CSV table of C-alpha atoms and ligand atoms in Angstrom, one decimal:
chain,number,residue,atom,x,y,z
A,1,MET,CA,23.6,-23.3,-22.5
A,2,LYS,CA,27.1,-23.3,-23.4
A,3,VAL,CA,28.5,-20.4,-25.1
A,4,THR,CA,30.1,-21.8,-28.2
A,5,LYS,CA,32.5,-18.8,-29.2
A,6,LEU,CA,33.7,-15.5,-27.7
A,7,PRO,CA,34.1,-12.2,-29.5
A,8,TYR,CA,37.0,-11.9,-31.8
A,9,ASN,CA,38.1,-8.4,-33.1
A,10,PRO,CA,40.9,-7.9,-35.6
A,11,GLY,CA,43.1,-5.2,-35.2
A,12,PRO,CA,43.2,-2.5,-32.2
A,13,ALA,CA,40.3,-0.5,-31.5
A,14,ALA,CA,41.8,2.8,-32.6
A,15,TRP,CA,39.5,5.3,-31.2
A,16,ASN,CA,40.2,3.7,-28.0
A,17,ALA,CA,43.8,3.4,-28.5
A,18,ILE,CA,43.9,7.4,-29.3
A,19,LEU,CA,42.8,8.1,-25.9
A,20,PRO,CA,44.4,8.3,-22.6
A,21,PRO,CA,44.4,4.9,-20.7
A,22,ASP,CA,41.4,4.1,-18.7
A,23,ARG,CA,41.3,3.1,-15.1
A,24,GLY,CA,39.0,0.1,-16.2
A,25,HIS,CA,36.5,-2.1,-14.3
A,26,PRO,CA,37.7,-5.3,-12.4
A,27,GLU,CA,37.1,-9.0,-13.8
A,28,LEU,CA,34.5,-10.9,-12.1
A,29,ASN,CA,36.3,-12.9,-9.6
A,30,SER,CA,33.3,-13.8,-7.0
A,31,HIS,CA,30.0,-15.5,-6.9
A,32,GLU,CA,27.3,-12.4,-6.7
A,33,ILE,CA,23.7,-12.4,-6.6
A,34,THR,CA,21.9,-9.6,-8.7
A,35,ASP,CA,18.6,-8.2,-9.4
A,36,TRP,CA,19.6,-7.7,-13.2
A,37,LEU,CA,22.4,-9.1,-15.2
A,38,ILE,CA,23.1,-7.3,-18.5
A,39,ILE,CA,25.2,-9.3,-21.0
A,40,GLY,CA,27.2,-6.7,-23.2
A,41,ALA,CA,28.6,-3.4,-22.4
A,42,GLY,CA,27.8,-2.0,-26.0
A,43,PHE,CA,25.2,0.8,-26.9
A,44,ALA,CA,22.4,-1.9,-26.2
A,45,GLY,CA,23.8,-2.7,-22.9
A,46,LEU,CA,24.5,0.5,-21.5
A,47,SER,CA,21.5,2.2,-22.6
A,48,ALA,CA,19.3,-0.8,-21.0
A,49,ALA,CA,21.4,-0.3,-17.8
A,50,ARG,CA,20.5,3.5,-17.6
A,51,ARG,CA,16.9,2.9,-18.1
A,52,ILE,CA,16.6,0.1,-15.1
A,53,GLN,CA,18.9,2.8,-13.0
A,54,LEU,CA,16.4,5.5,-13.6
A,55,ASN,CA,13.2,3.4,-12.8
A,56,ARG,CA,14.3,0.9,-10.2
A,57,PRO,CA,17.0,3.1,-8.4
A,58,ALA,CA,17.1,0.4,-5.5
A,59,ASP,CA,17.8,-2.5,-7.7
A,60,ARG,CA,21.2,-4.2,-8.2
A,61,ILE,CA,22.7,-4.4,-11.9
A,62,THR,CA,25.7,-6.0,-12.9
A,63,ILE,CA,27.3,-5.4,-16.5
A,64,LEU,CA,29.3,-8.3,-17.8
A,65,ASP,CA,31.5,-7.9,-21.1
A,66,ALA,CA,34.0,-10.4,-22.6
A,67,GLN,CA,36.5,-7.5,-23.3
A,68,ARG,CA,37.2,-4.2,-22.1
A,69,LEU,CA,34.8,-1.3,-22.8
A,70,ALA,CA,35.0,0.3,-26.0
A,71,GLU,CA,37.4,-2.7,-27.4
A,72,GLY,CA,34.1,-4.5,-29.2
A,73,ALA,CA,32.0,-3.0,-32.2
A,74,ALA,CA,30.7,-0.2,-29.9
A,75,GLY,CA,34.0,1.3,-29.8
A,76,ARG,CA,35.4,0.4,-33.5
A,77,ASN,CA,32.3,2.1,-35.6
A,78,SER,CA,32.7,5.2,-37.7
A,79,GLY,CA,30.2,7.2,-35.0
A,80,PHE,CA,27.7,7.9,-37.3
A,81,MET,CA,24.4,8.6,-35.2
A,82,ILE,CA,22.3,9.0,-38.0
A,83,ASP,CA,18.7,10.4,-37.6
A,84,LEU,CA,17.4,9.8,-41.0
A,85,PRO,CA,16.5,6.3,-42.7
A,86,HIS,CA,19.8,4.8,-43.8
A,87,ASP,CA,18.9,1.5,-44.7
A,88,LEU,CA,22.1,-0.4,-45.6
A,89,VAL,CA,21.0,-2.7,-48.0
A,90,SER,CA,18.6,-0.6,-49.9
A,91,LYS,CA,19.8,1.2,-53.2
A,92,ASP,CA,19.3,4.7,-51.9
A,93,TYR,CA,18.9,4.4,-48.0
A,94,GLY,CA,15.3,4.9,-48.3
A,95,GLY,CA,12.3,3.1,-48.4
A,96,GLY,CA,8.5,3.7,-48.0
A,97,ILE,CA,7.4,7.3,-46.8
A,98,HIS,CA,5.5,5.7,-44.3
A,99,GLU,CA,8.1,3.4,-43.0
A,100,ASP,CA,10.7,6.0,-43.1
A,101,ARG,CA,8.7,8.5,-41.1
A,102,LYS,CA,8.4,5.9,-38.5
A,103,LYS,CA,12.1,5.1,-38.7
A,104,ILE,CA,13.0,8.6,-38.4
A,105,LYS,CA,10.7,8.9,-35.3
A,106,GLN,CA,12.7,6.1,-33.6
A,107,ASN,CA,16.2,7.0,-34.6
A,108,ARG,CA,15.4,10.6,-33.3
A,109,LEU,CA,14.0,8.9,-30.2
A,110,ALA,CA,17.4,7.1,-29.7
A,111,ILE,CA,19.7,10.1,-30.4
A,112,ASN,CA,17.4,12.0,-27.7
A,113,ILE,CA,17.8,9.0,-25.3
A,114,ALA,CA,21.4,9.0,-25.7
A,115,LYS,CA,21.8,12.8,-25.7
A,116,LYS,CA,20.0,12.7,-22.2
A,117,MET,CA,22.5,10.2,-21.0
A,118,VAL,CA,25.4,12.6,-22.2
A,119,TYR,CA,24.2,15.5,-20.5
A,120,ASP,CA,22.9,13.7,-17.4
A,121,LEU,CA,25.9,11.8,-16.8
A,122,GLY,CA,28.7,14.6,-17.8
A,123,VAL,CA,29.8,12.2,-20.7
A,124,PRO,CA,32.6,14.8,-22.4
A,125,LYS,CA,30.9,16.6,-25.4
A,126,GLU,CA,33.5,15.7,-27.9
A,127,ALA,CA,32.1,12.2,-27.2
A,128,PHE,CA,28.8,13.4,-28.7
A,129,GLN,CA,29.0,16.3,-31.5
A,130,GLU,CA,25.7,17.2,-33.0
A,131,VAL,CA,27.0,18.8,-36.2
A,132,GLY,CA,25.5,16.5,-39.2
A,133,LYS,CA,27.0,14.9,-42.0
A,134,VAL,CA,27.4,14.5,-45.6
A,135,ASN,CA,26.4,12.0,-48.2
A,136,ALA,CA,29.2,12.5,-50.5
A,137,ALA,CA,29.1,11.7,-54.6
A,138,ALA,CA,32.3,10.9,-56.4
A,139,THR,CA,30.5,9.7,-59.7
A,140,ALA,CA,27.6,10.7,-61.8
A,141,THR,CA,25.7,7.8,-60.3
A,142,GLY,CA,26.5,9.0,-56.5
A,143,ILE,CA,25.0,12.3,-57.5
A,144,GLN,CA,22.1,10.7,-59.2
A,145,HIS,CA,21.8,8.9,-55.7
A,146,ASN,CA,22.0,12.0,-53.8
A,147,LEU,CA,19.3,13.6,-56.4
A,148,ASN,CA,16.6,10.7,-55.5
A,149,TYR,CA,17.5,11.1,-52.0
A,150,LYS,CA,16.8,14.8,-52.1
A,151,THR,CA,13.6,14.0,-53.7
A,152,HIS,CA,13.0,11.5,-50.8
A,153,LEU,CA,13.9,13.9,-48.2
A,154,THR,CA,11.8,16.5,-49.6
A,155,HIS,CA,8.6,14.2,-49.3
A,156,LEU,CA,9.5,13.6,-45.8
A,157,LYS,CA,9.7,17.3,-45.4
A,158,GLU,CA,13.4,17.0,-44.1
A,159,ASN,CA,16.0,19.9,-44.1
A,160,PHE,CA,18.9,19.3,-46.3
A,161,GLU,CA,21.6,21.0,-48.3
A,162,LEU,CA,23.0,20.2,-51.7
A,163,TYR,CA,27.0,20.8,-52.1
A,164,ASP,CA,28.6,21.3,-55.4
A,165,ALA,CA,31.9,20.3,-55.9
A,166,GLN,CA,33.8,23.4,-54.9
A,167,GLN,CA,32.1,23.2,-51.4
A,168,MET,CA,32.9,19.7,-51.1
A,169,LYS,CA,36.8,20.7,-52.0
A,170,GLU,CA,36.1,23.6,-49.2
A,171,LEU,CA,34.8,21.0,-46.6
A,172,THR,CA,37.2,18.2,-47.2
A,173,GLY,CA,40.1,19.8,-48.8
A,174,THR,CA,40.1,16.9,-51.3
A,175,GLU,CA,38.8,17.5,-55.1
A,176,TYR,CA,37.6,13.6,-55.4
A,177,TYR,CA,33.8,14.5,-54.8
A,178,LEU,CA,31.7,16.0,-57.2
A,179,GLY,CA,28.9,17.1,-54.7
A,180,GLY,CA,27.1,16.1,-51.5
A,181,LEU,CA,24.1,16.1,-49.6
A,182,PHE,CA,24.5,17.6,-46.0
A,183,THR,CA,21.8,16.4,-43.2
A,184,PRO,CA,21.7,18.3,-39.9
A,185,GLY,CA,20.6,15.8,-37.8
A,186,THR,CA,23.5,13.0,-37.4
A,187,VAL,CA,25.7,13.2,-34.1
A,188,MET,CA,29.0,12.3,-34.6
A,189,LEU,CA,30.3,10.3,-32.0
A,190,GLN,CA,34.1,9.5,-30.6
A,191,PRO,CA,32.7,6.1,-30.2
A,192,ALA,CA,35.1,4.9,-27.7
A,193,LEU,CA,34.9,8.0,-25.4
A,194,TYR,CA,31.0,7.8,-25.5
A,195,ILE,CA,31.2,4.1,-24.6
A,196,ARG,CA,33.9,4.1,-22.1
A,197,GLU,CA,33.0,7.6,-20.2
A,198,LEU,CA,29.2,6.0,-20.4
A,199,GLY,CA,30.3,3.1,-18.4
A,200,ASN,CA,32.3,5.2,-16.1
A,201,LYS,CA,29.7,7.5,-15.2
A,202,LEU,CA,27.2,4.5,-14.7
A,203,ILE,CA,28.9,3.0,-12.3
A,204,SER,CA,27.3,3.5,-8.4
A,205,LYS,CA,26.7,1.5,-5.2
A,206,LYS,CA,24.3,-0.7,-7.0
A,207,LEU,CA,25.7,-0.8,-10.5
A,208,LYS,CA,28.7,-2.8,-11.1
A,209,ILE,CA,30.8,-3.2,-14.3
A,210,HIS,CA,33.2,-6.4,-14.9
A,211,GLU,CA,35.2,-6.6,-18.0
A,212,ASN,CA,37.4,-9.1,-19.4
A,213,SER,CA,34.5,-11.2,-17.9
A,214,PRO,CA,33.0,-13.4,-20.8
A,215,VAL,CA,29.7,-15.2,-19.9
A,216,ILE,CA,30.8,-19.1,-20.6
A,217,SER,CA,27.4,-20.8,-19.9
A,218,LEU,CA,24.0,-19.9,-19.0
A,219,ILE,CA,22.1,-22.0,-17.1
A,220,HIS,CA,18.1,-21.6,-16.3
A,221,LYS,CA,17.5,-23.3,-12.8
A,222,GLY,CA,14.0,-22.8,-11.4
A,223,ARG,CA,13.3,-19.2,-11.5
A,224,ASP,CA,17.0,-18.2,-11.5
A,225,TRP,CA,19.9,-18.0,-14.2
A,226,HIS,CA,23.2,-18.8,-13.5
A,227,ALA,CA,25.6,-17.1,-15.4
A,228,GLN,CA,29.2,-18.5,-15.4
A,229,THR,CA,32.6,-16.6,-16.1
A,230,PRO,CA,36.3,-18.2,-15.9
A,231,LYS,CA,36.4,-17.0,-12.5
A,232,GLY,CA,33.0,-16.1,-11.0
A,233,SER,CA,29.2,-16.5,-11.3
A,234,ILE,CA,26.1,-14.6,-11.2
A,235,ILE,CA,22.8,-15.5,-10.2
A,236,THR,CA,19.8,-13.4,-11.2
A,237,GLN,CA,16.4,-13.6,-12.4
A,238,LYS,CA,16.4,-11.0,-15.3
A,239,ILE,CA,18.9,-10.9,-18.1
A,240,ILE,CA,19.0,-8.2,-20.9
A,241,MET,CA,21.3,-9.9,-23.3
A,242,ALA,CA,22.9,-7.1,-25.2
A,243,THR,CA,25.5,-9.0,-27.3
A,244,ASN,CA,24.4,-8.3,-30.9
A,245,GLY,CA,25.3,-11.1,-33.1
A,246,HIS,CA,27.1,-12.8,-30.2
A,247,ALA,CA,23.6,-14.1,-29.3
A,248,GLU,CA,24.0,-16.7,-31.5
A,249,ASN,CA,27.1,-18.1,-29.4
A,250,PHE,CA,24.2,-18.5,-26.4
A,251,GLY,CA,22.2,-20.8,-28.9
A,252,LEU,CA,19.7,-17.7,-29.4
A,253,PHE,CA,18.3,-16.8,-32.9
A,254,LYS,CA,20.1,-19.9,-34.6
A,255,ARG,CA,20.7,-19.5,-38.3
A,256,ARG,CA,18.7,-16.2,-38.1
A,257,LEU,CA,21.4,-13.8,-37.9
A,258,ILE,CA,23.8,-12.9,-40.8
A,259,HIS,CA,27.4,-12.2,-39.3
A,260,LEU,CA,29.2,-9.8,-41.3
A,261,PHE,CA,32.4,-7.9,-40.6
A,262,THR,CA,33.2,-4.2,-41.7
A,263,TYR,CA,36.8,-2.6,-41.5
A,264,GLY,CA,38.2,0.5,-40.8
A,265,SER,CA,41.6,2.5,-40.6
A,266,MET,CA,42.9,5.3,-39.2
A,267,THR,CA,45.8,7.4,-40.5
A,268,GLN,CA,48.6,8.7,-37.8
A,269,ALA,CA,48.4,12.3,-36.6
A,270,LEU,CA,49.1,14.7,-39.5
A,271,THR,CA,51.7,16.9,-38.8
A,272,ALA,CA,50.8,21.0,-39.0
A,273,LYS,CA,52.4,20.9,-42.6
A,274,GLU,CA,50.1,18.3,-43.8
A,275,SER,CA,47.1,19.4,-42.4
A,276,THR,CA,47.7,22.9,-44.0
A,277,ILE,CA,48.4,20.9,-47.3
A,278,LEU,CA,45.1,19.0,-46.7
A,279,GLY,CA,43.2,22.4,-46.0
A,280,GLY,CA,39.2,22.2,-45.7
A,281,LYS,CA,37.4,22.5,-42.3
A,282,ALA,CA,38.5,21.2,-38.8
A,283,HIS,CA,36.2,18.2,-38.8
A,284,TRP,CA,33.7,16.7,-40.9
A,285,GLY,CA,31.7,13.1,-41.6
A,286,LEU,CA,30.8,11.7,-45.1
A,287,THR,CA,28.9,8.7,-45.7
A,288,SER,CA,28.8,7.9,-49.3
A,289,ALA,CA,26.2,8.3,-51.7
A,290,ASP,CA,26.2,4.6,-52.4
A,291,PRO,CA,25.4,2.2,-49.5
A,292,LEU,CA,28.6,-0.1,-49.8
A,293,GLY,CA,31.0,3.0,-50.6
A,294,THR,CA,33.4,4.3,-48.2
A,295,THR,CA,32.5,6.0,-44.9
A,296,ILE,CA,35.1,8.9,-44.0
A,297,ARG,CA,35.8,11.4,-41.2
A,298,LYS,CA,38.5,13.9,-40.6
A,299,ILE,CA,39.0,14.3,-36.6
A,300,SER,CA,40.9,16.8,-34.6
A,301,THR,CA,43.1,15.2,-31.6
A,302,THR,CA,45.6,16.6,-29.2
A,303,SER,CA,48.1,14.9,-31.3
A,304,GLY,CA,46.8,16.3,-34.7
A,305,ASP,CA,44.5,15.6,-37.6
A,306,ARG,CA,43.6,12.3,-38.5
A,307,ILE,CA,41.6,10.6,-41.3
A,308,VAL,CA,39.3,7.5,-40.6
A,309,ILE,CA,38.1,5.4,-43.3
A,310,ARG,CA,35.8,2.4,-43.5
A,311,ASN,CA,34.8,0.3,-46.1
A,312,ARG,CA,34.6,-3.4,-47.3
A,313,VAL,CA,32.3,-6.0,-45.8
A,314,THR,CA,32.8,-9.8,-45.8
A,315,TYR,CA,30.2,-12.6,-44.6
A,316,GLU,CA,31.9,-14.1,-41.5
A,317,PRO,CA,29.7,-16.9,-40.3
A,318,ARG,CA,32.4,-18.3,-38.1
A,319,MET,CA,32.9,-14.6,-36.9
A,320,HIS,CA,36.5,-14.6,-37.6
A,321,PRO,CA,38.0,-13.1,-40.9
A,322,ALA,CA,41.1,-14.8,-42.4
A,323,PRO,CA,44.7,-12.7,-42.2
A,324,ALA,CA,44.5,-12.8,-46.1
A,325,THR,CA,41.2,-10.9,-46.0
A,326,LEU,CA,42.4,-8.4,-43.7
A,327,LYS,CA,45.7,-7.8,-45.5
A,328,ARG,CA,43.8,-7.4,-48.8
A,329,ILE,CA,41.1,-4.9,-47.4
A,330,TYR,CA,43.7,-3.0,-45.3
A,331,ALA,CA,45.8,-2.5,-48.5
A,332,LYS,CA,42.5,-1.1,-50.0
A,333,HIS,CA,42.0,1.1,-47.5
A,334,THR,CA,45.6,2.7,-48.2
A,335,ALA,CA,44.6,3.1,-52.0
A,336,SER,CA,40.9,4.5,-51.2
A,337,PHE,CA,42.7,7.2,-49.0
A,338,TYR,CA,45.4,8.2,-51.4
A,339,LEU,CA,42.9,8.3,-54.1
A,340,ARG,CA,41.2,10.9,-52.2
A,341,PHE,CA,44.2,12.4,-51.1
A,342,PRO,CA,46.8,12.4,-53.5
A,343,ASN,CA,48.9,15.2,-52.0
A,344,LEU,CA,49.1,13.4,-48.4
A,345,LYS,CA,51.3,10.3,-49.7
A,346,ASP,CA,53.7,10.6,-46.9
A,347,VAL,CA,50.9,9.7,-44.4
A,348,GLN,CA,50.7,6.1,-43.4
A,349,MET,CA,47.8,4.3,-41.7
A,350,ALA,CA,48.4,4.0,-37.8
A,351,PHE,CA,45.5,1.8,-37.1
A,352,ASN,CA,43.9,-1.1,-39.0
A,353,TRP,CA,40.9,-3.0,-37.7
A,354,GLY,CA,37.7,-5.0,-38.1
A,355,GLY,CA,34.3,-5.0,-36.3
A,356,GLN,CA,31.4,-7.3,-36.6
A,357,LEU,CA,27.7,-6.5,-37.3
A,358,ALA,CA,24.6,-8.6,-37.3
A,359,PHE,CA,21.9,-8.4,-39.9
A,360,SER,CA,18.5,-10.4,-40.6
A,361,LEU,CA,17.2,-11.1,-43.8
A,362,ASN,CA,14.3,-9.1,-43.1
A,363,ASN,CA,16.1,-6.0,-41.4
A,364,VAL,CA,14.3,-6.5,-38.1
A,365,PRO,CA,15.9,-6.9,-34.5
A,366,ALA,CA,16.2,-9.9,-32.4
A,367,PHE,CA,14.1,-8.7,-29.7
A,368,GLY,CA,11.9,-10.0,-26.8
A,369,GLU,CA,11.9,-12.4,-24.1
A,370,THR,CA,13.4,-15.7,-25.6
A,371,GLU,CA,12.7,-17.5,-22.3
A,372,LYS,CA,11.6,-16.3,-19.0
A,373,GLY,CA,13.6,-13.6,-17.6
A,374,LEU,CA,15.6,-13.6,-20.6
A,375,PHE,CA,15.1,-10.1,-22.8
A,376,ALA,CA,17.4,-10.0,-26.2
A,377,ALA,CA,18.1,-6.6,-27.6
A,378,CYS,CA,20.2,-7.8,-30.5
A,379,CYS,CA,20.6,-7.5,-34.1
A,380,GLN,CA,21.3,-3.9,-34.9
A,381,ASN,CA,21.3,-4.4,-38.8
A,382,GLY,CA,24.7,-2.6,-39.0
A,383,LEU,CA,23.2,0.7,-37.1
A,384,GLY,CA,24.1,-0.2,-33.6
A,385,THR,CA,24.6,3.5,-32.5
A,386,VAL,CA,20.8,4.1,-32.9
A,387,ASN,CA,19.0,0.7,-33.0
A,388,GLY,CA,21.2,-0.5,-30.1
A,389,THR,CA,20.4,2.8,-27.9
A,390,LEU,CA,16.8,2.3,-28.7
A,391,GLN,CA,16.5,-1.9,-28.4
A,392,GLY,CA,18.6,-1.6,-24.9
A,393,ALA,CA,15.8,1.0,-23.8
A,394,ALA,CA,13.0,-0.9,-25.0
A,395,ALA,CA,14.3,-4.3,-23.8
A,396,ALA,CA,14.5,-2.5,-20.0
A,397,ASP,CA,11.3,-1.0,-20.3
A,398,TYR,CA,9.7,-4.7,-21.4
A,399,ALA,CA,11.5,-6.3,-18.6
A,400,MET,CA,10.6,-4.1,-16.2
A,401,GLY,CA,6.9,-4.3,-17.1
A,402,ILE,CA,6.9,-0.5,-18.1
A,403,ASN,CA,4.2,0.4,-20.7
A,404,SER,CA,6.2,1.4,-23.5
A,405,LYS,CA,5.3,2.3,-26.9
A,406,LEU,CA,8.8,1.6,-27.7
A,407,ALA,CA,9.1,-1.8,-26.7
A,408,ASP,CA,5.4,-2.6,-28.0
A,409,ALA,CA,6.8,-1.2,-31.5
A,410,LEU,CA,9.4,-3.9,-31.3
A,411,CYS,CA,7.3,-6.6,-30.1
A,412,LEU,CA,5.6,-6.2,-32.9
A,413,ALA,CA,8.2,-6.6,-35.9
A,414,ASP,CA,8.4,-10.2,-37.4
A,415,PRO,CA,11.2,-12.6,-35.9
A,416,PRO,CA,14.5,-12.6,-38.1
A,417,LYS,CA,13.5,-14.7,-40.7
A,418,LYS,CA,15.6,-18.3,-41.0
A,419,LEU,CA,18.7,-18.2,-43.2
A,420,LEU,CA,18.6,-20.6,-46.1
A,421,PRO,CA,21.4,-23.6,-45.6
A,422,GLU,CA,24.9,-23.2,-46.4
A,423,PRO,CA,26.6,-23.1,-48.7
A,424,ILE,CA,23.3,-21.2,-50.3
A,425,THR,CA,23.6,-18.3,-47.7
A,426,ARG,CA,27.2,-18.0,-48.1
A,427,ILE,CA,26.9,-18.1,-51.8
A,428,ALA,CA,24.0,-15.4,-51.9
A,429,ALA,CA,25.8,-13.1,-49.4
A,430,ASN,CA,29.1,-12.9,-51.2
A,431,LEU,CA,27.4,-12.4,-54.5
A,432,ARG,CA,25.3,-9.5,-53.1
A,433,ILE,CA,28.3,-8.2,-51.6
A,434,ARG,CA,30.8,-8.4,-54.6
A,435,PHE,CA,27.9,-7.1,-56.8
A,436,GLY,CA,27.3,-4.1,-54.4
A,437,GLU,CA,31.0,-3.3,-54.3
A,438,PHE,CA,31.6,-3.6,-58.0
A,439,LYS,CA,28.3,-1.2,-58.3
A,440,ALA,CA,29.8,1.2,-55.9
A,441,GLY,CA,32.5,1.7,-58.4
A,442,ALA,CA,34.5,4.8,-57.4
A,443,GLU,CA,32.5,5.6,-54.2
A,444,LEU,CA,34.1,2.9,-52.7
B,1,FAD,C1,34.1,-0.6,-38.6
B,1,FAD,C2,32.8,-0.2,-38.3
B,1,FAD,C3,32.2,0.8,-38.3
B,1,FAD,C4,30.7,0.8,-37.9
B,1,FAD,N1,30.2,2.5,-38.3
B,1,FAD,C5,28.8,2.7,-37.8
B,1,FAD,C6,28.2,3.8,-37.9
B,1,FAD,O1,29.0,4.4,-38.2
B,1,FAD,N2,27.2,4.0,-37.3
B,1,FAD,C7,26.4,2.9,-36.5
B,1,FAD,O2,24.9,3.1,-36.0
B,1,FAD,N3,27.0,2.0,-36.4
B,1,FAD,C8,28.2,1.6,-36.9
B,1,FAD,N4,28.7,0.4,-36.9
B,1,FAD,C9,28.0,-1.0,-36.2
B,1,FAD,C10,27.7,-0.6,-34.8
B,1,FAD,O3,28.9,-0.6,-34.2
B,1,FAD,C11,27.3,-1.9,-34.1
B,1,FAD,O4,25.9,-2.1,-34.7
B,1,FAD,C12,26.8,-1.6,-32.5
B,1,FAD,O5,28.3,-1.7,-31.7
B,1,FAD,C13,25.9,-2.7,-31.9
B,1,FAD,O6,25.9,-2.3,-30.6
B,1,FAD,P1,25.4,-3.6,-29.5
B,1,FAD,O7,25.4,-2.7,-28.4
B,1,FAD,O8,24.0,-4.1,-30.1
B,1,FAD,O9,26.5,-4.7,-29.4
B,1,FAD,P2,28.1,-4.6,-29.4
B,1,FAD,O10,28.6,-2.9,-29.8
B,1,FAD,O11,28.8,-5.5,-30.4
B,1,FAD,O12,28.2,-5.1,-28.1
B,1,FAD,C14,28.0,-6.3,-27.5
B,1,FAD,C15,29.1,-6.5,-26.5
B,1,FAD,O13,28.7,-7.7,-25.9
B,1,FAD,C16,30.1,-8.3,-25.7
B,1,FAD,N5,29.7,-10.1,-25.6
B,1,FAD,C17,29.8,-10.7,-26.8
B,1,FAD,N6,29.7,-12.1,-26.1
B,1,FAD,C18,29.8,-12.0,-25.0
B,1,FAD,C19,29.9,-12.9,-23.7
B,1,FAD,N7,29.8,-14.3,-24.1
B,1,FAD,N8,29.8,-12.8,-22.4
B,1,FAD,C20,30.0,-11.3,-22.4
B,1,FAD,N9,30.1,-10.4,-22.9
B,1,FAD,C21,29.8,-10.6,-24.6
B,1,FAD,C22,31.0,-7.9,-26.5
B,1,FAD,O14,32.4,-7.8,-25.9
B,1,FAD,C23,30.4,-6.5,-27.0
B,1,FAD,O15,31.2,-5.6,-26.2
B,1,FAD,C24,30.0,-0.2,-37.3
B,1,FAD,C25,30.7,-1.0,-37.2
B,1,FAD,C26,32.0,-1.3,-37.5
B,1,FAD,C27,32.6,-2.7,-37.1
């Protein structure tokens, strides 16, 4: 199979850009034989690599990524590693009680897998903070969503705390929010630090990472797979495909993955005076009471505090948003920021960016052995920090032949449903997004 397209990421990966430069990993420029090839060094790829490293210490593992680590979606996200149900295409994040209990168990397993990697490998603790998050409501409808969510969490016997407008102001410094619902189990990632450091710490005599080494063709010859990059090649018998929506560029799950982009912006570092004007706590993370609303964080960095916002979603079957789309959305980010922080009118956005998401119509992963020796851990349905971590570990278990409840559960899931032909899917996706964003109102 010839790879039809390589990843495109608009704008800089801000989380990576604010870190000191990293030594990085060499491009592949030789012809090598390895026991395991992992394509994609995001949440799924790195979690798969760790699983194999622990269970098959003598095996050689090669990870190839088309870009530098943390420059793809894994280093561009908002860093909410959420333990509770957070179905982005639902009305209020929740589903049925039985399904949600199962989902919580899986999410917490993913968080524990990540936590163990962080502690065992010595990833800095700023990358992985177990501080919880708040579902913030800026409208009466948002408050009602939170009350529904509260009832749901009560049935699930989950801990939470309701915040009123005053508590929201004390937390965030803004009067924009009418209330919030705090849940303690979310881990807040510095996503680029997490991915970069995980990559750095995984390296061993047996495990290599090659950045800027896109696989441009993948051929199955006898028992072997031959992966070609622009300057080198790999022969292996086992591949973990951890490329999320890019799996379709390899000819896998054709017309079964919905390619969306979502967008982030990060302010310049606030001056000490601006931080005082803002007030509130040192760091916090808010998801929105409406699944299509604005996600927002305050982070403390060595250069000062920054606000990070994420909102808007576009349907991008070609995986390449137009410059006019980016311009329009970045302007909306600035507007969302000033609405929330009217007393920070001099603060500018230092970074604007977009990143790719993959969904399936039936909200399932694209998982399993698609051809002999080729194991997919793709389609994270917008929540790759947990779903990717879990799928990577499960795909590795499955490929190693390890008895694994996790892999069994994912194998039992239905495959992603086939999409309707264009332009029907495009029209339906755009209508759904536009209507959802319209309904989100001031939560956006
Ligand atoms: C702005 C934004 C905010 C988000 N916020 C959150 C959040 O708060 N919480 C959450 O859970 N999720 C969030 N997400 C989604 C999350 O980032 C993704 O779901 C996650 O990164 C998917 O993980 P992954 O490992 O499956 O794939 P990716 O992280 O996309 O990694 C796949 C890798 O494959 C590589 N690749 C692709 N093609 C090739 C090729 N031909 N050869 C070699 N390598 C290749 C890519 O370069 C990439 O590095 C957000 C996404 C964005 C864009």
